[in-house]
Coordinates of C-alpha atoms in Angstrom, one line a residue:
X1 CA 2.9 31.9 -7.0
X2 CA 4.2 29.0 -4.9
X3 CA 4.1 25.6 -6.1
X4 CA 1.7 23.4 -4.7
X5 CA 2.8 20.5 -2.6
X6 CA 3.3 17.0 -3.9
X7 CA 0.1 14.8 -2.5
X8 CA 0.2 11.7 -0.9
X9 CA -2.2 9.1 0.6
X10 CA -1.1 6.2 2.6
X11 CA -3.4 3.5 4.0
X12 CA -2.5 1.6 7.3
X13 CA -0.8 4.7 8.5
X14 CA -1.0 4.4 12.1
X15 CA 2.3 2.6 12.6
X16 CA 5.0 0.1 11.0
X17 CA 5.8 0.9 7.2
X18 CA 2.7 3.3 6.8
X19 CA 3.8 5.6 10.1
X20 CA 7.7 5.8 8.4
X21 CA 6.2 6.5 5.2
X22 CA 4.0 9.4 6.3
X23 CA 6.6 10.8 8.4
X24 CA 9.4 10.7 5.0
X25 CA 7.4 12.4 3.0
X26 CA 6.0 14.7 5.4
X27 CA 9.8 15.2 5.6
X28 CA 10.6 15.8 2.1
X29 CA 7.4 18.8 1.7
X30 CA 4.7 16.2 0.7
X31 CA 1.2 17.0 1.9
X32 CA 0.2 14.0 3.6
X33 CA -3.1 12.3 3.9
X34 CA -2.5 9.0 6.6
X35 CA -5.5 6.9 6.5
X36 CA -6.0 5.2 9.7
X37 CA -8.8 2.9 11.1
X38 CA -9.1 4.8 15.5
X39 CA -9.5 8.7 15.9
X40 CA -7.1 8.8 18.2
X41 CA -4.6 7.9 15.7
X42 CA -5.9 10.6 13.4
X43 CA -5.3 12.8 16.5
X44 CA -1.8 11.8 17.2
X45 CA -1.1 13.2 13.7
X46 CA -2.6 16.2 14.3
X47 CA -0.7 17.0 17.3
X48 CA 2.9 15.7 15.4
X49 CA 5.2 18.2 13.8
X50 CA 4.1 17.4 10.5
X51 CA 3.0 19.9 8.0
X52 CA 0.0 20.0 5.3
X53 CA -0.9 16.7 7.2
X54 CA -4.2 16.1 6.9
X55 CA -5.1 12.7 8.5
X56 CA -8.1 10.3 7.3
X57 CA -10.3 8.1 9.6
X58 CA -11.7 5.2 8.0
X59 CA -11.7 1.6 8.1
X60 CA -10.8 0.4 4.4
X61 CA -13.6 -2.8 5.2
X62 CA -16.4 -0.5 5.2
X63 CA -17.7 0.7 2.1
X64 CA -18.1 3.9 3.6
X65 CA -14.5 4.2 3.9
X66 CA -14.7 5.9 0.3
X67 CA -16.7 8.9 1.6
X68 CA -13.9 9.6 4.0
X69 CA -11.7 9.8 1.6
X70 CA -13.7 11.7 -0.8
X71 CA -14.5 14.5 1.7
X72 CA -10.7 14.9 3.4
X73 CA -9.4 15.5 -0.1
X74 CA -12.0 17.7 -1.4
X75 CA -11.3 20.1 1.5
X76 CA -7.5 20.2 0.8
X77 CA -6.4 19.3 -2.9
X78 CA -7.9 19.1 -6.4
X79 CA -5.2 16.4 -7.2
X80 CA -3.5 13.7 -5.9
X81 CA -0.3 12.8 -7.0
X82 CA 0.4 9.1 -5.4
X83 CA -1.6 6.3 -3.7
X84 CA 0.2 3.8 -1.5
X85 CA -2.5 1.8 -0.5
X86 CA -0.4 -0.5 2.4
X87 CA -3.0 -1.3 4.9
X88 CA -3.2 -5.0 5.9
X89 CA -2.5 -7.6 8.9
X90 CA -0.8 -11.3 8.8
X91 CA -2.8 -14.0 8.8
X92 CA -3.1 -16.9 11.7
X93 CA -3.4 -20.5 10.4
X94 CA -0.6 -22.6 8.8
X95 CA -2.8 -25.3 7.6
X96 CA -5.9 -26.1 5.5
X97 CA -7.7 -28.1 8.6
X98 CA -6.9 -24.9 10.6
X99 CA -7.7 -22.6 8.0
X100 CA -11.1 -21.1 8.3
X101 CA -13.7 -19.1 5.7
X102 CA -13.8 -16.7 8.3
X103 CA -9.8 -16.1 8.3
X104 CA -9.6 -16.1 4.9
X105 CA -12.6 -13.8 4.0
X106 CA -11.0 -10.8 6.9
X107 CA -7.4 -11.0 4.7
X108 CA -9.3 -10.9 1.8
X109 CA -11.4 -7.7 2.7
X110 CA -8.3 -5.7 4.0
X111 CA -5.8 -6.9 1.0
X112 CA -7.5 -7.2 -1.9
X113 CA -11.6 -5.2 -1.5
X114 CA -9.8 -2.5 0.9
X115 CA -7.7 -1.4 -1.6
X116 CA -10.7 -1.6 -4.3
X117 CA -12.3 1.0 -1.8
X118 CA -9.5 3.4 -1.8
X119 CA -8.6 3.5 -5.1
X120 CA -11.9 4.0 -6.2
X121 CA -12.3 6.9 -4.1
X122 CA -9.1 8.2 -5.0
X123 CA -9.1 7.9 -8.5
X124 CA -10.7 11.2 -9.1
X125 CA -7.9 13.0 -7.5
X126 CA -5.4 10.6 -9.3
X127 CA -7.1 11.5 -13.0
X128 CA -5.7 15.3 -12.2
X129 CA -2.4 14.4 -11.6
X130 CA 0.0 15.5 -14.6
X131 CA 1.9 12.1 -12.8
X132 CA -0.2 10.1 -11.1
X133 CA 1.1 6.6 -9.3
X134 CA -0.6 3.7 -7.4
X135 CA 1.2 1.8 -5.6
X136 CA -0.4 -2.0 -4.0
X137 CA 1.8 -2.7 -1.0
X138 CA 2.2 -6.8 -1.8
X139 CA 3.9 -9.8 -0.7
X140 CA 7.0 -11.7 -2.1
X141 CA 3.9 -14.8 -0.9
X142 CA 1.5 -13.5 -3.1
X143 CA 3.6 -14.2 -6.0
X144 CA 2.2 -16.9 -7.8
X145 CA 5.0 -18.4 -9.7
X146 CA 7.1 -18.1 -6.8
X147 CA 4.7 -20.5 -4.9
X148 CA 4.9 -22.8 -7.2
X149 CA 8.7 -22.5 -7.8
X150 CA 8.7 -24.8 -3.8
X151 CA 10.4 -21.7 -2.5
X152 CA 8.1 -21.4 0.6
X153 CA 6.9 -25.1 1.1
X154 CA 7.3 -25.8 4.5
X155 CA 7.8 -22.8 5.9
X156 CA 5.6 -21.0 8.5
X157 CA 3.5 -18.6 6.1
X158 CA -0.1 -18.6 6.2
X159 CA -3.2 -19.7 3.7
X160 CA -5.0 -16.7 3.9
X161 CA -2.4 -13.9 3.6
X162 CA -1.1 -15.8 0.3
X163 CA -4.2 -15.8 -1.0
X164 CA -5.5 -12.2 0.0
X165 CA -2.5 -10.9 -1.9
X166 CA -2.7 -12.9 -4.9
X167 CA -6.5 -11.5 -5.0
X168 CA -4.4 -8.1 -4.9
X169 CA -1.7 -8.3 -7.1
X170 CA -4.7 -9.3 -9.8
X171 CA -5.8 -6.5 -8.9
X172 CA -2.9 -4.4 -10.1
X173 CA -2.8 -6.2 -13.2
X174 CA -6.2 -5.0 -14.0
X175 CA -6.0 -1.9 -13.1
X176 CA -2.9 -1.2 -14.7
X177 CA -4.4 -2.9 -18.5
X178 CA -7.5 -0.4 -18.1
X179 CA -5.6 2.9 -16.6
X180 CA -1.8 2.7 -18.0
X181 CA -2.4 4.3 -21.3
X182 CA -4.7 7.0 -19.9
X183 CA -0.7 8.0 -18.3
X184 CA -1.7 6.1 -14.6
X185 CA 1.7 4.2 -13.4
X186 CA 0.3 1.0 -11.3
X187 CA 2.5 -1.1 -9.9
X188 CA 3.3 -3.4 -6.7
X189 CA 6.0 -3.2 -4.3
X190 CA 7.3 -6.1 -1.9
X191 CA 8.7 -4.0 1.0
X192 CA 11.4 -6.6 2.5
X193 CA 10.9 -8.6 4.8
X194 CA 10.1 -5.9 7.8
X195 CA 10.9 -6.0 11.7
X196 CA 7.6 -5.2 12.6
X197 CA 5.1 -7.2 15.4
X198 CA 3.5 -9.2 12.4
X199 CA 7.0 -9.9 10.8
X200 CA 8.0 -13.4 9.1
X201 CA 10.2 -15.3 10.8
X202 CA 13.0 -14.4 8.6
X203 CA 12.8 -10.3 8.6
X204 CA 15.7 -8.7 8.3
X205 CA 14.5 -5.1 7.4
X206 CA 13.5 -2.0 9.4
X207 CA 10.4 -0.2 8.6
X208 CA 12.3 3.3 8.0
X209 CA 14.6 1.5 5.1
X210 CA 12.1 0.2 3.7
X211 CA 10.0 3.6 3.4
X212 CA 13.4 5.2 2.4
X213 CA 13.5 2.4 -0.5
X214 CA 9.9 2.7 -1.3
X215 CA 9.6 6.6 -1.5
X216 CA 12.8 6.6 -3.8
X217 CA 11.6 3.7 -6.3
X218 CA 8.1 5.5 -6.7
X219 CA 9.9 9.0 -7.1
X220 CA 11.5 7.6 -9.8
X221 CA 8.7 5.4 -11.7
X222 CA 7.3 6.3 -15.0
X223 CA 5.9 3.7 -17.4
X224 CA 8.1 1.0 -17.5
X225 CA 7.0 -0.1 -14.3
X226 CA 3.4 0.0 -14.7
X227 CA 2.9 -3.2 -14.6
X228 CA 4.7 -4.9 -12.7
X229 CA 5.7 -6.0 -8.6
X230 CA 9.1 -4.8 -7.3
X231 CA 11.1 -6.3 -4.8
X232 CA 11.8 -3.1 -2.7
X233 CA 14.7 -3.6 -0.8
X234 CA 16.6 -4.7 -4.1
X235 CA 15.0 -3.6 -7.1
X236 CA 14.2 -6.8 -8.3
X237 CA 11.0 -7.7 -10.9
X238 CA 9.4 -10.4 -8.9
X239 CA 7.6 -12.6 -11.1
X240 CA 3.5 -12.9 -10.7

């Protein structure tokens, strides 16, 4: 009998970081499940080259995004073996008088609630993996102590996407105290700072390194780095 596949499901899988990572590990014999907000993106998938790709239409804001997910995996795996849950956009306002409720409430839902959603759903899957990893794409911005360290004062990086992914990277704390000795690895990764159309203004990596760097570091995760946020690019702990 044939080994199964390797399973993987990546949020925000449409284009940037999320399309690279889908396409490595399409590449490396992964069955792929890209979860993407438009059916036409789901479609685009299905007419790629890609094998044992089995694409996921869902909008990680809705709460019935879990269903979605629920239902694509039933049909084609009783485990999954890695969730990179990566969806997300930049935020707009540099200031607190610009800053609005509004703003701050969207990042939040995508960040930090769309990545409750997924997980959620997925966990099922995860719980039968013999080596199971979730993985909260983050931000070197949501990092707490390095906000406070001065590094980014005065420097064009918005309210709400800090605090969206300091709401996530709590997030991963959590889930990695109640899952980590059940054998769930947990962790965040900081991808680099990516050449993509929401890029900061001081980006420097392509999206295909950075999925190259990703897909290596979580190949080679085991418990130490439960835990824990990684600077992907360099390996680096990056303080909460």
């Amino acid at each position: 009998m044939p080994s199964r596949p390797r399973t993987v499901l990546i949020t925000g899988a449409s284009r940037g970081l999320g399309l690279e990572l889908t396409r490595l590990y399409a590449q490396r014999g992964w069955m792929t499940f890209p979860l993407v907000r438009r059916g036409e993106d789901a479609a685009a998938f299905s007419c790629a080259p890609l094998q044992h790709c089995h694409p996921i239409t869902a909008d990680v804001t809705h709460d019935d995004a879990d269903a979605a997910v629920r239902d694509t995996l039933t049909k084609h795996t009783s485990s999954l073996d890695v969730l990179i849950n990566n969806a997300g956009f930049a935020g707009q306002t540099y200031t607190v008088d610009e800053l609005t409720v509004e703003e701050a409430s969207a990042l939040i839902d995508v960040h930090c609630l769309g990545v409750v959603r997924i997980t959620k759903a997925a966990l099922p899957w995860l719980r039968k993996s013999d080596r199971a990893r979730i993985v909260n794409v983050t931000s070197r911005l949501g990092s707490t102590a390095r906000n406070a360290s001065g590094e980014f004062v005065g420097k064009p990086f918005t309210y709400a996407y800090r605090l969206a992914k300091a709401a996530q990277n709590m997030f991963t704390l959590c889930l990695h105290q109640e899952l980590s000795e059940s054998g769930l690895c947990v962790f965040a990764l900081h991808p680099g700072e990516l050449l993509t159309d929401t890029g900061s203004y001081d980006a420097r990596t392509t999206a295909d390194e950075a999925a190259q760097r990703i897909a290596d570091l979580i190949e080679r995760a085991d418990a130490t780095h439960s835990g824990q946020c990684f600077d992907a690019i360099t390996g680096e702990v990056i303080p909460w």
